[in-house]
């Protein structure tokens, strides 16, 4: 780790003015600073900001402050009851100690676990544009099969963001040019030829809140994460499903996948394959096939395609067999 | 005399210190004016160091020195094979300009604080002349020199040819790393010609000797202190380069220097269990009699040292078979030097042998336990000696009964529970039962306490506690009045904590030393005016004994006497010592074969719909003689089972062929079992004291619990999934299809 300036701020306004790298829970930033992957000149500690509330929105839905800790959000009664997919996703991530530190805003910006990104002795286009990608012919078992480019196949590691993708969350920010609201599905950008750009955030722009729309009546949701061991590991594949049933039919379906994409992977293809159809094993299989149709395996991660399908099918089975939550 | 404390479930006597944070691990010791050394490690696996550019680092805040080959005197080599001493790696750091493996020390930055040293270490630029490293078995040149192991009994090749049933399979155990919680660390402090080292080690005396050799000073000038060790698992048997660099740095700066190995370098620079590729050929009659066993192992070592993972020893000894041939070859790769890791040799050896036996059982249509009983070795097949004590048959039987083995349906995928398919597996466990020499001093103090001391160490296994137990057993002084002092090279010589030998080694010495101290107190009782038992010259002295810490006449109750300290006070003594040296009992080694045994039964639950495999039951039955501390003993076995779950299911260091870096050199990517991966574990001891080994009948139990876990799990995985895991660990792609990481 190299020397840096440290500032603590008490208002969003002063945070934005401070012109530095924001420090929230620190579970990504400090880790990567220790590895010299990130070397910010100024670290702006946003922990004192008054953004740690989870509040019901007047017209329905939920507003989650950027500083709400993962553990608090996971155990919030409204989240557990109305958005179980989010609670389950959060609790499947990291360890209790990390969840106690990690924040909502920070988790959306969690950096990839790509081994080559994390080691400055390797070429990495995400770390240093144009230097090359060491994962392409390296050990890429954990890498993405969806959304990759010739320059980058790093997996987005967040579980929370996958659930929020399926919940159609909106990210609220404040920056030098004022406030704005960004639909989460427009928030992340694919690596393409500039993998260092991961989101549409502008320099100095700070996430202040995330809002979730009210779940339509009778919505059920579920998150299933598959991995080598039972706890404390990133997903090999995961599925977030949010469905509204009309009898045996799937009226409204939102699906996102984790562990397989360069960003939290919303799958309109799978949603289209299911909406208006009956909740049958055959239809689930078709949806899973549609979700992974565009997958491009690397040398060591071909199994992820099958595993992601399994995750989605099982998550759909589980959610459609659930007792009606409403 | 109370004997109940031997064999009881005793809380570890050092427990309160550990849970209250008062136990002093290597870097917890407070040294004035301490400086911090941080390594600059090679980022290449095969290179020549052209230049170490340290001027930027040198000018950074707090930096005291940047040491490298260009500005330090050479260290001496340890006198391995000439002396009874051993370093992790015979090449001392900075010996030449070659880089032999990723993670090799190129320089050491020393600064006033750890943070300053880390920041400066990042700024040291090393210019390399880079060559392609060889890190995969397939990249290694052919084995050089003769096989390191080659032993034959009968005609294994001939018997295999004519065998009715044959099995010929190759098993691969990947590189595993020890990674104990406490990272390797040394704090070195010179006072004139004398060097004191605060370390974390499994052997203070070996450490002392090696550091004296490397620094070129007499052994008595070196003191090694390691009162606590945050586990070693074999990785801390021998000193590694950080110890030598700390000593070098402290000498250079004339102030104490601390060097701790960072977690990432715990994967490269302090040893590992080497990869083994093991071909096993078994030949049997149609009814399951083994007629031929062949076990051929190829194993990498480093470019700078030789370490042989003796996998084939178990093949020579576990089953009665007339025709056995084993062979082990070494190849050299650009990896760090391998070193013993819990159950060295036997553990990976049994992965191959016991997996092969389970596969053979299937070929024969036999129950795997029946196959083992059919080939049960009543005497040691190699030496033909009788076993000192062997109850493996009972381990199989008890285990089978407790596990419900009779209900097994051997058909793959046939046993279901809800969404899940259950898989069952079993394997035998075997480990040597050794005993070495030790000297112990026991001191009975005039304040009513006792002290036992020895230059062995407690690496977390409960050694402190068994010392206290024996003193309590022999004197009746209560456990918490017995102070045990270990982990200091100035104490009477004791054993390295390795090979599951410490308990069997130290028990007789503690007992004898305690007896001697008690005898001296009893002598004093009759010799000392003022003692109630004083017999003036020419009178008949009463016969006295010590019970519950009281000295009394033998035919009277202990309460008729006095607390032992009153005798010392009457004689104006601070204390009386006993000292004894015992073992190794070499004569008995000529008469008996000494081994511990076990049987392990595992269940996995496989959910084929989501390709999820979890261990759901684990039963271990151990024959390791008398168990001295039931609590610590059970803890040893269950901890080993957890390690075995990691071995079968998760653990694998994966080297990048381009650089030689273990690409998963952190705890997020190198998976070990979490609590959630470990089911309820059960351990049963069949307890037959082995009095040929020592008077307590105790054998070591540090390693045996790991021995059969992985092959038992491999069988269970096959039973559930139909996939034979012949390359550890299991990976979901074994079932789903797809290429695995290249490791050979």
PDB file of N, CA, C and O in Angstrom, chain B residues 6 46 56 69 140 302-303 349 373 467 520-521 571 624 648 713:
ATOM      1  N   UNK B   6      -5.260 -39.592  33.879  1.00  0.00           N
ATOM      2  CA  UNK B   6      -4.763 -40.139  32.618  1.00  0.00           C
ATOM      3  C   UNK B   6      -5.940 -40.787  31.893  1.00  0.00           C
ATOM      4  O   UNK B   6      -6.571 -41.702  32.421  1.00  0.00           O
ATOM      5  N   UNK B  46      11.448 -18.616 -13.036  1.00  0.00           N
ATOM      6  CA  UNK B  46      12.738 -19.070 -13.533  1.00  0.00           C
ATOM      7  C   UNK B  46      13.419 -17.863 -14.155  1.00  0.00           C
ATOM      8  O   UNK B  46      12.970 -17.351 -15.184  1.00  0.00           O
ATOM      9  N   UNK B  56      14.941   4.099  -4.908  1.00  0.00           N
ATOM     10  CA  UNK B  56      13.651   4.715  -4.544  1.00  0.00           C
ATOM     11  C   UNK B  56      13.226   4.252  -3.160  1.00  0.00           C
ATOM     12  O   UNK B  56      12.832   5.057  -2.307  1.00  0.00           O
ATOM     13  N   UNK B  69      21.469  -9.795  -2.349  1.00  0.00           N
ATOM     14  CA  UNK B  69      22.708 -10.539  -2.553  1.00  0.00           C
ATOM     15  C   UNK B  69      23.906  -9.605  -2.750  1.00  0.00           C
ATOM     16  O   UNK B  69      25.022  -9.926  -2.349  1.00  0.00           O
ATOM     17  N   UNK B 140       8.558 -31.110 -16.876  1.00  0.00           N
ATOM     18  CA  UNK B 140       9.794 -31.457 -16.175  1.00  0.00           C
ATOM     19  C   UNK B 140      10.649 -32.356 -17.045  1.00  0.00           C
ATOM     20  O   UNK B 140      10.137 -33.190 -17.787  1.00  0.00           O
ATOM     21  N   UNK B 302      11.907 -29.334  -5.721  1.00  0.00           N
ATOM     22  CA  UNK B 302      12.331 -28.037  -6.248  1.00  0.00           C
ATOM     23  C   UNK B 302      13.658 -28.179  -6.977  1.00  0.00           C
ATOM     24  O   UNK B 302      14.272 -29.236  -6.990  1.00  0.00           O
ATOM     25  N   UNK B 303      14.116 -27.087  -7.539  1.00  0.00           N
ATOM     26  CA  UNK B 303      15.410 -27.066  -8.224  1.00  0.00           C
ATOM     27  C   UNK B 303      16.562 -27.044  -7.224  1.00  0.00           C
ATOM     28  O   UNK B 303      17.698 -27.318  -7.574  1.00  0.00           O
ATOM     29  N   UNK B 349      -0.409 -41.407  -0.194  1.00  0.00           N
ATOM     30  CA  UNK B 349      -0.243 -42.805  -0.577  1.00  0.00           C
ATOM     31  C   UNK B 349      -1.543 -43.586  -0.432  1.00  0.00           C
ATOM     32  O   UNK B 349      -1.915 -44.381  -1.298  1.00  0.00           O
ATOM     33  N   UNK B 373     -10.527 -57.470   4.913  1.00  0.00           N
ATOM     34  CA  UNK B 373     -10.370 -58.550   5.891  1.00  0.00           C
ATOM     35  C   UNK B 373      -9.721 -59.779   5.248  1.00  0.00           C
ATOM     36  O   UNK B 373      -8.934 -60.481   5.875  1.00  0.00           O
ATOM     37  N   UNK B 467       1.836 -33.049  29.894  1.00  0.00           N
ATOM     38  CA  UNK B 467       2.904 -32.885  30.901  1.00  0.00           C
ATOM     39  C   UNK B 467       2.267 -32.702  32.283  1.00  0.00           C
ATOM     40  O   UNK B 467       2.638 -33.368  33.255  1.00  0.00           O
ATOM     41  N   UNK B 520      13.204 -37.722  45.951  1.00  0.00           N
ATOM     42  CA  UNK B 520      14.083 -36.787  46.668  1.00  0.00           C
ATOM     43  C   UNK B 520      13.341 -36.119  47.815  1.00  0.00           C
ATOM     44  O   UNK B 520      13.907 -35.889  48.884  1.00  0.00           O
ATOM     45  N   UNK B 521      12.083 -35.803  47.589  1.00  0.00           N
ATOM     46  CA  UNK B 521      11.284 -35.217  48.674  1.00  0.00           C
ATOM     47  C   UNK B 521      11.127 -36.251  49.793  1.00  0.00           C
ATOM     48  O   UNK B 521      11.264 -35.928  50.990  1.00  0.00           O
ATOM     49  N   UNK B 571      13.620 -28.168  55.344  1.00  0.00           N
ATOM     50  CA  UNK B 571      15.016 -28.300  54.935  1.00  0.00           C
ATOM     51  C   UNK B 571      15.573 -27.015  54.329  1.00  0.00           C
ATOM     52  O   UNK B 571      16.691 -26.961  53.846  1.00  0.00           O
ATOM     53  N   UNK B 624      -5.184 -46.324  18.462  1.00  0.00           N
ATOM     54  CA  UNK B 624      -3.917 -45.624  18.699  1.00  0.00           C
ATOM     55  C   UNK B 624      -3.460 -45.822  20.140  1.00  0.00           C
ATOM     56  O   UNK B 624      -2.864 -44.937  20.741  1.00  0.00           O
ATOM     57  N   UNK B 648     -10.210 -33.786  -0.060  1.00  0.00           N
ATOM     58  CA  UNK B 648     -11.021 -34.485  -1.058  1.00  0.00           C
ATOM     59  C   UNK B 648     -11.877 -33.534  -1.881  1.00  0.00           C
ATOM     60  O   UNK B 648     -12.112 -33.757  -3.062  1.00  0.00           O
ATOM     61  N   UNK B 713     -13.913 -40.632   0.934  1.00  0.00           N
ATOM     62  CA  UNK B 713     -14.810 -39.681   0.261  1.00  0.00           C
ATOM     63  C   UNK B 713     -14.834 -39.930  -1.246  1.00  0.00           C
ATOM     64  O   UNK B 713     -15.883 -39.814  -1.882  1.00  0.00           O
TER      65      UNK B 713
END
